[in-house]
Amino acid sequence: MVGKFKPAVLPSSDQGGPAWWFIFSGHKLLVKMESGLQGIPVLRDGPQEVGLEPLRYHFLGSLDGEACYSAEVPEGIDPPPGMLFSGLRSLFDSLDGTLYRVAVVAVQVVDWDRMHQFCGRCGERTEYKEGVRAKECPRCGLISFPRISPAVIVAVERDEKLLLARANRFPTAFYSVLAGFVEPGETLEETVAREVKEEVGLELTNIRYFGSQPWPFPDSLMIGFTAQYAGGEICIDETEIVEAGWFGPDELPLLPGKISIARQLIDSFLERHRKEASHIR
Ligand SMILES: [Zn+2]
């Protein structure tokens, strides 16, 4: 187990020793393959120590006093011996929870830096702004921070059943709660109501905050809600949804993996209703 992560923009003067390196090629993270156990390389001399030349790198903060860095290497490059580049989703189960958390920070910093090489307003090459995680245009002064795109996700209940839908975009045939991106000018509650209306044609009431989760695929912050059904009949938007329906605690279909807040919403529904059921017995 590793300790707590303390984010920072610049290393302290005594942080010259070995450091954790979160090295990305595209969106894939470099991990070690030691007898099946995967981990983040700890390097004294940075990526060059394993023969990789970083395009760009950033200090991210400290883990138990040891420095953490993100770095980007070219896409399609071969990993060093005994290591591989792996997608973040598939590392969720094998990587320590804190290391996974830092990897989520790292991929977003790498992505932001890659996509803000030039000013979005005037096209000039950007420069790093001192002391903050930001890039500044030397010509027009535009400042770009790492982008975070808020999205809502909502568990809708009706008579002890949960609304689940199978979306077109899901790679496998699992069902989940509904989600969608926040649009300019909306409150989060308005997004929840609009998405559910658009995707399945239902009205909601009692929209309540549940929790949130950084979701770096590529730059979302998922904001979870619960809500109660208030009216309407299910009428799916076929451009987004394949199928939707109400499911009781004992009739759930294939569900999303434990990594997501979607699953936490579903598990919370199950826990509540199983408890209620055991009270009645
Ligand atoms: Zn500019």
GROMACS .gro file of C-alpha atoms and ligand atoms in nm:
model
  282
    1MET     CA    1   0.000   0.000   0.000
    2VAL     CA    2   0.117   0.352  -0.068
    3GLY     CA    3   0.020   0.655   0.138
    4LYS     CA    4  -0.161   0.976   0.065
    5PHE     CA    5  -0.116   1.186  -0.248
    6LYS     CA    6  -0.049   1.555  -0.197
    7PRO     CA    7  -0.091   1.752  -0.522
    8ALA     CA    8   0.145   2.039  -0.603
    9VAL     CA    9   0.271   2.226  -0.908
   10LEU     CA   10   0.641   2.250  -0.814
   11PRO     CA   11   0.863   1.999  -0.625
   12SER     CA   12   1.018   2.099  -0.294
   13SER     CA   13   1.396   2.146  -0.283
   14ASP     CA   14   1.458   1.809  -0.114
   15GLN     CA   15   1.268   1.604  -0.376
   16GLY     CA   16   1.565   1.502  -0.590
   17GLY     CA   17   1.555   1.126  -0.515
   18PRO     CA   18   1.371   0.846  -0.690
   19ALA     CA   19   1.028   0.946  -0.816
   20TRP     CA   20   0.709   0.780  -0.937
   21TRP     CA   21   0.678   0.827  -1.313
   22PHE     CA   22   0.337   0.810  -1.480
   23ILE     CA   23   0.444   0.783  -1.843
   24PHE     CA   24   0.179   0.790  -2.115
   25SER     CA   25   0.192   0.693  -2.479
   26GLY     CA   26  -0.138   0.826  -2.614
   27HIS     CA   27  -0.383   0.741  -2.333
   28LYS     CA   28  -0.192   0.430  -2.227
   29LEU     CA   29   0.009   0.417  -1.906
   30LEU     CA   30   0.350   0.250  -1.871
   31VAL     CA   31   0.338  -0.023  -1.604
   32LYS     CA   32   0.574  -0.295  -1.489
   33MET     CA   33   0.493  -0.665  -1.541
   34GLU     CA   34   0.646  -0.828  -1.234
   35SER     CA   35   0.503  -1.180  -1.192
   36GLY     CA   36   0.162  -1.057  -1.296
   37LEU     CA   37   0.163  -0.767  -1.051
   38GLN     CA   38   0.158  -0.435  -1.230
   39GLY     CA   39   0.302  -0.117  -1.088
   40ILE     CA   40   0.422   0.231  -1.166
   41PRO     CA   41   0.799   0.256  -1.230
   42VAL     CA   42   1.003   0.441  -0.967
   43LEU     CA   43   1.296   0.607  -1.144
   44ARG     CA   44   1.593   0.809  -1.022
   45ASP     CA   45   1.681   0.964  -1.357
   46GLY     CA   46   1.338   0.998  -1.514
   47PRO     CA   47   1.212   0.824  -1.830
   48GLN     CA   48   1.562   0.828  -1.985
   49GLU     CA   49   1.658   0.567  -1.725
   50VAL     CA   50   1.442   0.315  -1.914
   51GLY     CA   51   1.536   0.447  -2.256
   52LEU     CA   52   1.236   0.677  -2.312
   53GLU     CA   53   1.270   1.039  -2.421
   54PRO     CA   54   0.971   1.241  -2.291
   55LEU     CA   55   0.806   1.500  -2.515
   56ARG     CA   56   0.684   1.691  -2.209
   57TYR     CA   57   0.663   1.622  -1.836
   58HIS     CA   58   0.502   1.770  -1.524
   59PHE     CA   59   0.548   1.750  -1.151
   60LEU     CA   60   0.215   1.631  -1.003
   61GLY     CA   61   0.274   1.621  -0.627
   62SER     CA   62   0.404   1.382  -0.362
   63LEU     CA   63   0.330   1.031  -0.242
   64ASP     CA   64   0.474   0.973   0.106
   65GLY     CA   65   0.719   1.256   0.036
   66GLU     CA   66   0.836   1.105  -0.295
   67ALA     CA   67   0.783   1.308  -0.609
   68CYS     CA   68   0.529   1.205  -0.876
   69TYR     CA   69   0.567   1.308  -1.238
   70SER     CA   70   0.361   1.265  -1.551
   71ALA     CA   71   0.532   1.236  -1.888
   72GLU     CA   72   0.425   1.195  -2.246
   73VAL     CA   73   0.620   0.983  -2.494
   74PRO     CA   74   0.534   0.942  -2.864
   75GLU     CA   75   0.235   0.725  -2.956
   76GLY     CA   76   0.313   0.376  -3.085
   77ILE     CA   77   0.659   0.362  -2.921
   78ASP     CA   78   0.780   0.024  -2.786
   79PRO     CA   79   0.770  -0.014  -2.405
   80PRO     CA   80   1.098  -0.087  -2.220
   81PRO     CA   81   1.170  -0.458  -2.144
   82GLY     CA   82   0.945  -0.598  -1.868
   83MET     CA   83   0.690  -0.320  -1.907
   84LEU     CA   84   0.382  -0.246  -2.115
   85PHE     CA   85   0.155   0.043  -2.206
   86SER     CA   86  -0.191  -0.032  -2.071
   87GLY     CA   87  -0.532   0.141  -2.086
   88LEU     CA   88  -0.640   0.300  -1.756
   89ARG     CA   89  -0.972   0.119  -1.737
   90SER     CA   90  -0.806  -0.221  -1.738
   91LEU     CA   91  -0.566  -0.116  -1.460
   92PHE     CA   92  -0.843  -0.035  -1.213
   93ASP     CA   93  -0.831  -0.379  -1.048
   94SER     CA   94  -0.455  -0.433  -1.053
   95LEU     CA   95  -0.320  -0.093  -0.952
   96ASP     CA   96  -0.314   0.030  -0.592
   97GLY     CA   97  -0.606   0.272  -0.532
   98THR     CA   98  -0.386   0.574  -0.458
   99LEU     CA   99  -0.162   0.507  -0.758
  100TYR     CA  100  -0.472   0.479  -0.975
  101ARG     CA  101  -0.590   0.813  -0.844
  102VAL     CA  102  -0.257   0.977  -0.934
  103ALA     CA  103  -0.273   0.810  -1.277
  104VAL     CA  104  -0.610   0.982  -1.328
  105VAL     CA  105  -0.450   1.318  -1.245
  106ALA     CA  106  -0.154   1.237  -1.470
  107VAL     CA  107  -0.354   1.145  -1.781
  108GLN     CA  108  -0.556   1.465  -1.759
  109VAL     CA  109  -0.247   1.683  -1.717
  110VAL     CA  110  -0.075   1.506  -2.010
  111ASP     CA  111  -0.385   1.546  -2.225
  112TRP     CA  112  -0.429   1.912  -2.141
  113ASP     CA  113  -0.064   1.992  -2.216
  114ARG     CA  114  -0.077   1.805  -2.549
  115MET     CA  115  -0.391   1.988  -2.658
  116HIS     CA  116  -0.281   2.336  -2.553
  117GLN     CA  117   0.050   2.362  -2.734
  118PHE     CA  118  -0.092   2.662  -2.918
  119CYS     CA  119  -0.321   2.946  -2.812
  120GLY     CA  120  -0.686   2.876  -2.895
  121ARG     CA  121  -0.749   3.245  -2.964
  122CYS     CA  122  -0.451   3.363  -3.172
  123GLY     CA  123  -0.252   3.049  -3.256
  124GLU     CA  124   0.075   3.153  -3.088
  125ARG     CA  125   0.280   2.881  -2.913
  126THR     CA  126   0.184   2.879  -2.543
  127GLU     CA  127   0.415   2.896  -2.242
  128TYR     CA  128   0.384   2.751  -1.893
  129LYS     CA  129   0.259   2.996  -1.635
  130GLU     CA  130   0.478   3.000  -1.328
  131GLY     CA  131   0.352   2.848  -1.006
  132VAL     CA  132   0.010   2.734  -1.136
  133ARG     CA  133  -0.112   2.451  -1.356
  134ALA     CA  134  -0.184   2.675  -1.653
  135LYS     CA  135  -0.049   2.776  -1.992
  136GLU     CA  136  -0.038   3.134  -2.109
  137CYS     CA  137  -0.021   3.288  -2.454
  138PRO     CA  138   0.274   3.532  -2.475
  139ARG     CA  139   0.101   3.731  -2.750
  140CYS     CA  140  -0.260   3.777  -2.636
  141GLY     CA  141  -0.243   3.665  -2.271
  142LEU     CA  142  -0.508   3.389  -2.294
  143ILE     CA  143  -0.468   3.148  -2.002
  144SER     CA  144  -0.566   2.780  -2.043
  145PHE     CA  145  -0.627   2.556  -1.745
  146PRO     CA  146  -0.674   2.178  -1.760
  147ARG     CA  147  -1.023   2.127  -1.898
  148ILE     CA  148  -1.284   1.941  -1.697
  149SER     CA  149  -1.617   1.857  -1.861
  150PRO     CA  150  -1.897   1.806  -1.608
  151ALA     CA  151  -2.150   1.533  -1.677
  152VAL     CA  152  -2.443   1.417  -1.466
  153ILE     CA  153  -2.544   1.059  -1.399
  154VAL     CA  154  -2.873   0.970  -1.235
  155ALA     CA  155  -3.041   0.672  -1.072
  156VAL     CA  156  -3.418   0.711  -1.125
  157GLU     CA  157  -3.652   0.506  -0.904
  158ARG     CA  158  -4.018   0.419  -0.940
  159ASP     CA  159  -4.201   0.189  -0.695
  160GLU     CA  160  -3.879   0.025  -0.576
  161LYS     CA  161  -3.758  -0.031  -0.929
  162LEU     CA  162  -3.458   0.127  -1.096
  163LEU     CA  163  -3.448   0.278  -1.444
  164LEU     CA  164  -3.168   0.118  -1.648
  165ALA     CA  165  -3.087   0.163  -2.014
  166ARG     CA  166  -2.855   0.010  -2.270
  167ALA     CA  167  -2.681   0.284  -2.464
  168ASN     CA  168  -2.555   0.261  -2.823
  169ARG     CA  169  -2.209   0.366  -2.709
  170PHE     CA  170  -2.162   0.079  -2.460
  171PRO     CA  171  -1.912  -0.171  -2.601
  172THR     CA  172  -2.089  -0.470  -2.439
  173ALA     CA  173  -2.453  -0.543  -2.373
  174PHE     CA  174  -2.472  -0.403  -2.021
  175TYR     CA  175  -2.737  -0.175  -1.875
  176SER     CA  176  -2.665   0.135  -1.672
  177VAL     CA  177  -2.816   0.450  -1.527
  178LEU     CA  178  -2.855   0.751  -1.758
  179ALA     CA  179  -2.585   1.013  -1.805
  180GLY     CA  180  -2.516   1.323  -2.010
  181PHE     CA  181  -2.300   1.632  -2.041
  182VAL     CA  182  -2.387   1.965  -1.882
  183GLU     CA  183  -2.469   2.231  -2.141
  184PRO     CA  184  -2.385   2.603  -2.112
  185GLY     CA  185  -2.620   2.786  -1.875
  186GLU     CA  186  -2.764   2.477  -1.707
  187THR     CA  187  -2.774   2.389  -1.339
  188LEU     CA  188  -2.683   2.028  -1.268
  189GLU     CA  189  -3.044   1.952  -1.173
  190GLU     CA  190  -3.164   2.096  -1.505
  191THR     CA  191  -2.919   1.871  -1.690
  192VAL     CA  192  -3.052   1.568  -1.502
  193ALA     CA  193  -3.413   1.654  -1.590
  194ARG     CA  194  -3.332   1.734  -1.956
  195GLU     CA  195  -3.123   1.420  -2.018
  196VAL     CA  196  -3.386   1.188  -1.876
  197LYS     CA  197  -3.661   1.367  -2.070
  198GLU     CA  198  -3.460   1.351  -2.395
  199GLU     CA  199  -3.336   0.994  -2.363
  200VAL     CA  200  -3.641   0.813  -2.224
  201GLY     CA  201  -3.923   1.072  -2.212
  202LEU     CA  202  -3.981   1.071  -1.834
  203GLU     CA  203  -4.043   1.351  -1.583
  204LEU     CA  204  -3.855   1.357  -1.252
  205THR     CA  205  -3.895   1.488  -0.901
  206ASN     CA  206  -3.681   1.491  -0.588
  207ILE     CA  207  -3.346   1.521  -0.768
  208ARG     CA  208  -3.077   1.481  -0.499
  209TYR     CA  209  -2.696   1.491  -0.505
  210PHE     CA  210  -2.531   1.151  -0.454
  211GLY     CA  211  -2.155   1.196  -0.504
  212SER     CA  212  -1.898   1.258  -0.775
  213GLN     CA  213  -1.611   1.089  -0.952
  214PRO     CA  214  -1.330   1.212  -1.176
  215TRP     CA  215  -1.368   1.020  -1.501
  216PRO     CA  216  -1.061   1.066  -1.720
  217PHE     CA  217  -1.206   0.920  -2.042
  218PRO     CA  218  -1.096   1.177  -2.140
  219ASP     CA  219  -1.175   1.470  -1.908
  220SER     CA  220  -1.512   1.433  -1.735
  221LEU     CA  221  -1.622   1.488  -1.382
  222MET     CA  222  -1.924   1.264  -1.323
  223ILE     CA  223  -2.174   1.417  -1.081
  224GLY     CA  224  -2.415   1.157  -0.948
  225PHE     CA  225  -2.780   1.211  -0.852
  226THR     CA  226  -3.077   1.010  -0.739
  227ALA     CA  227  -3.431   1.102  -0.847
  228GLN     CA  228  -3.787   0.978  -0.832
  229TYR     CA  229  -4.013   0.914  -1.128
  230ALA     CA  230  -4.282   1.182  -1.160
  231GLY     CA  231  -4.462   1.107  -1.489
  232GLY     CA  232  -4.459   0.987  -1.849
  233GLU     CA  233  -4.406   0.654  -2.021
  234ILE     CA  234  -4.070   0.525  -2.141
  235CYS     CA  235  -4.010   0.640  -2.498
  236ILE     CA  236  -3.646   0.596  -2.597
  237ASP     CA  237  -3.434   0.822  -2.814
  238GLU     CA  238  -3.307   0.561  -3.058
  239THR     CA  239  -3.001   0.762  -3.156
  240GLU     CA  240  -2.865   0.710  -2.804
  241ILE     CA  241  -3.052   0.425  -2.636
  242VAL     CA  242  -3.117   0.068  -2.752
  243GLU     CA  243  -3.343  -0.036  -2.468
  244ALA     CA  244  -3.465   0.096  -2.131
  245GLY     CA  245  -3.681  -0.040  -1.852
  246TRP     CA  246  -3.757  -0.068  -1.480
  247PHE     CA  247  -3.567  -0.334  -1.286
  248GLY     CA  248  -3.628  -0.460  -0.930
  249PRO     CA  249  -3.340  -0.559  -0.699
  250ASP     CA  250  -3.375  -0.927  -0.795
  251GLU     CA  251  -3.407  -0.885  -1.171
  252LEU     CA  252  -3.102  -0.681  -1.265
  253PRO     CA  253  -2.938  -0.729  -1.606
  254LEU     CA  254  -2.563  -0.721  -1.684
  255LEU     CA  255  -2.421  -0.416  -1.501
  256PRO     CA  256  -2.121  -0.181  -1.548
  257GLY     CA  257  -1.793  -0.260  -1.368
  258LYS     CA  258  -1.705  -0.157  -1.013
  259ILE     CA  259  -1.481   0.125  -1.142
  260SER     CA  260  -1.769   0.361  -1.214
  261ILE     CA  261  -2.000   0.582  -1.009
  262ALA     CA  262  -2.278   0.427  -1.220
  263ARG     CA  263  -2.220   0.102  -1.035
  264GLN     CA  264  -2.204   0.283  -0.699
  265LEU     CA  265  -2.548   0.432  -0.771
  266ILE     CA  266  -2.687   0.089  -0.861
  267ASP     CA  267  -2.525  -0.076  -0.556
  268SER     CA  268  -2.667   0.195  -0.331
  269PHE     CA  269  -3.017   0.129  -0.472
  270LEU     CA  270  -2.971  -0.243  -0.405
  271GLU     CA  271  -2.846  -0.191  -0.052
  272ARG     CA  272  -3.137   0.035   0.037
  273HIS     CA  273  -3.403  -0.195  -0.103
  274ARG     CA  274  -3.254  -0.513   0.035
  275LYS     CA  275  -3.249  -0.349   0.379
  276GLU     CA  276  -3.612  -0.245   0.343
  277ALA     CA  277  -3.702  -0.597   0.237
  278SER     CA  278  -3.527  -0.749   0.540
  279HIS     CA  279  -3.712  -0.504   0.770
  280ILE     CA  280  -4.046  -0.626   0.638
  281ARG     CA  281  -3.943  -0.988   0.699
  282ZN      ZN  282  -0.303   3.408  -2.797
   0.00000   0.00000   0.00000
